[in-house]
Amino acid sequence: MKIVKVLLFLFLFWAKISSSQPAKISQAIFLFSFPGKGASTIQLNDAFGLAVDLNGFIYVADTENNRIIKFNQNGEKLKEIGGFGWETEQFYTPYDVCASSALDIFIADYNNHRLQRYDKDLNYISSLYSDSNWDKAFQFAYPKSVTVSIHGDLFILDGENIRLLKLNSFGEPEVSFGDYAEGKGRLADPVQVTISSKDQIFVSDRQNNNVLVFDYFGNYLTEIGNGFLNKPHGLFVSSSQWLFVADTGNKRVAVFLPDGRLIFSWSIIDKFNGEFQYPVDVASFGKRVFVLDENRILAFELK
């Protein structure tokens, strides 16, 4: 009975968020940026990962500072954890943060060869390493990105072997795909992975200059952005199934439908702030979109 109530709550919550999103996009209005400037404020350093949870809280993987920072919708810092190291609340080049789970935050702790799991308040829960008892096809190192499905399964972007791994909710490996054994779905320089609520897996690839799409079992489906994207990086799928892409090489953000049709893109912040400098990740919450650009987070409202 409790499970039914939780599922009903999540359904109603997503319905509320979805209904607050515009039916189409005509413009992205700049609202504010954070953190602020000055010696007394937070200074990001080569931050690569950005995520927004179901309550609208924002998490940033401040990569070169080896920490994770949590902000509210107004850009106010709520908590930070980390520092260089190998202990449970330390990191060594965290590349990505995933907050799509209703309960947990997952960190791709790149140079520590592990995933770190925290609760929504950034309290440590557990770590996941590659297991030497696993088949060679499931070994991983240098995890670059991580995402979790609505079923609780983890998808890991294995930076060393250039492939994707699917682990079930118990941390047991099930599928490996996207590596040299693949044909058209072979990854070249994958950067980030995300998954939609309809179980489609999206992977940005800097060398292929596109986003590859797989089904839940690792079967290649299609590609998005060929001839349009240039060194894409961060990805986010909204509740309305729009795919947001940080089109880093073109210094813009692009929005696609699940079938690959482009519906909107923008590269200008506003007339006072000019263009994006180096957008590496993007996430949305309702009508609000957050872009991680050159060690600052830019907030926009979609119209």
mmCIF file of C-alpha atoms in Angstrom, residues 21 45 73 189 200 213 230 245 299:
data_model
loop_
_atom_site.group_PDB
_atom_site.id
_atom_site.type_symbol
_atom_site.label_atom_id
_atom_site.label_comp_id
_atom_site.label_asym_id
_atom_site.label_seq_id
_atom_site.Cartn_x
_atom_site.Cartn_y
_atom_site.Cartn_z
ATOM 1 C CA GLN A 21 6.060 23.709 -18.908
ATOM 2 C CA ASN A 45 36.696 25.567 -10.958
ATOM 3 C CA GLN A 73 16.178 27.686 -6.849
ATOM 4 C CA ASP A 189 34.193 9.997 -27.244
ATOM 5 C CA GLN A 200 15.226 5.805 -23.770
ATOM 6 C CA VAL A 213 19.939 6.897 -28.565
ATOM 7 C CA ASN A 230 29.385 20.389 -32.285
ATOM 8 C CA VAL A 245 21.687 19.493 -25.007
ATOM 9 C CA ALA A 299 18.977 30.637 -14.871
#
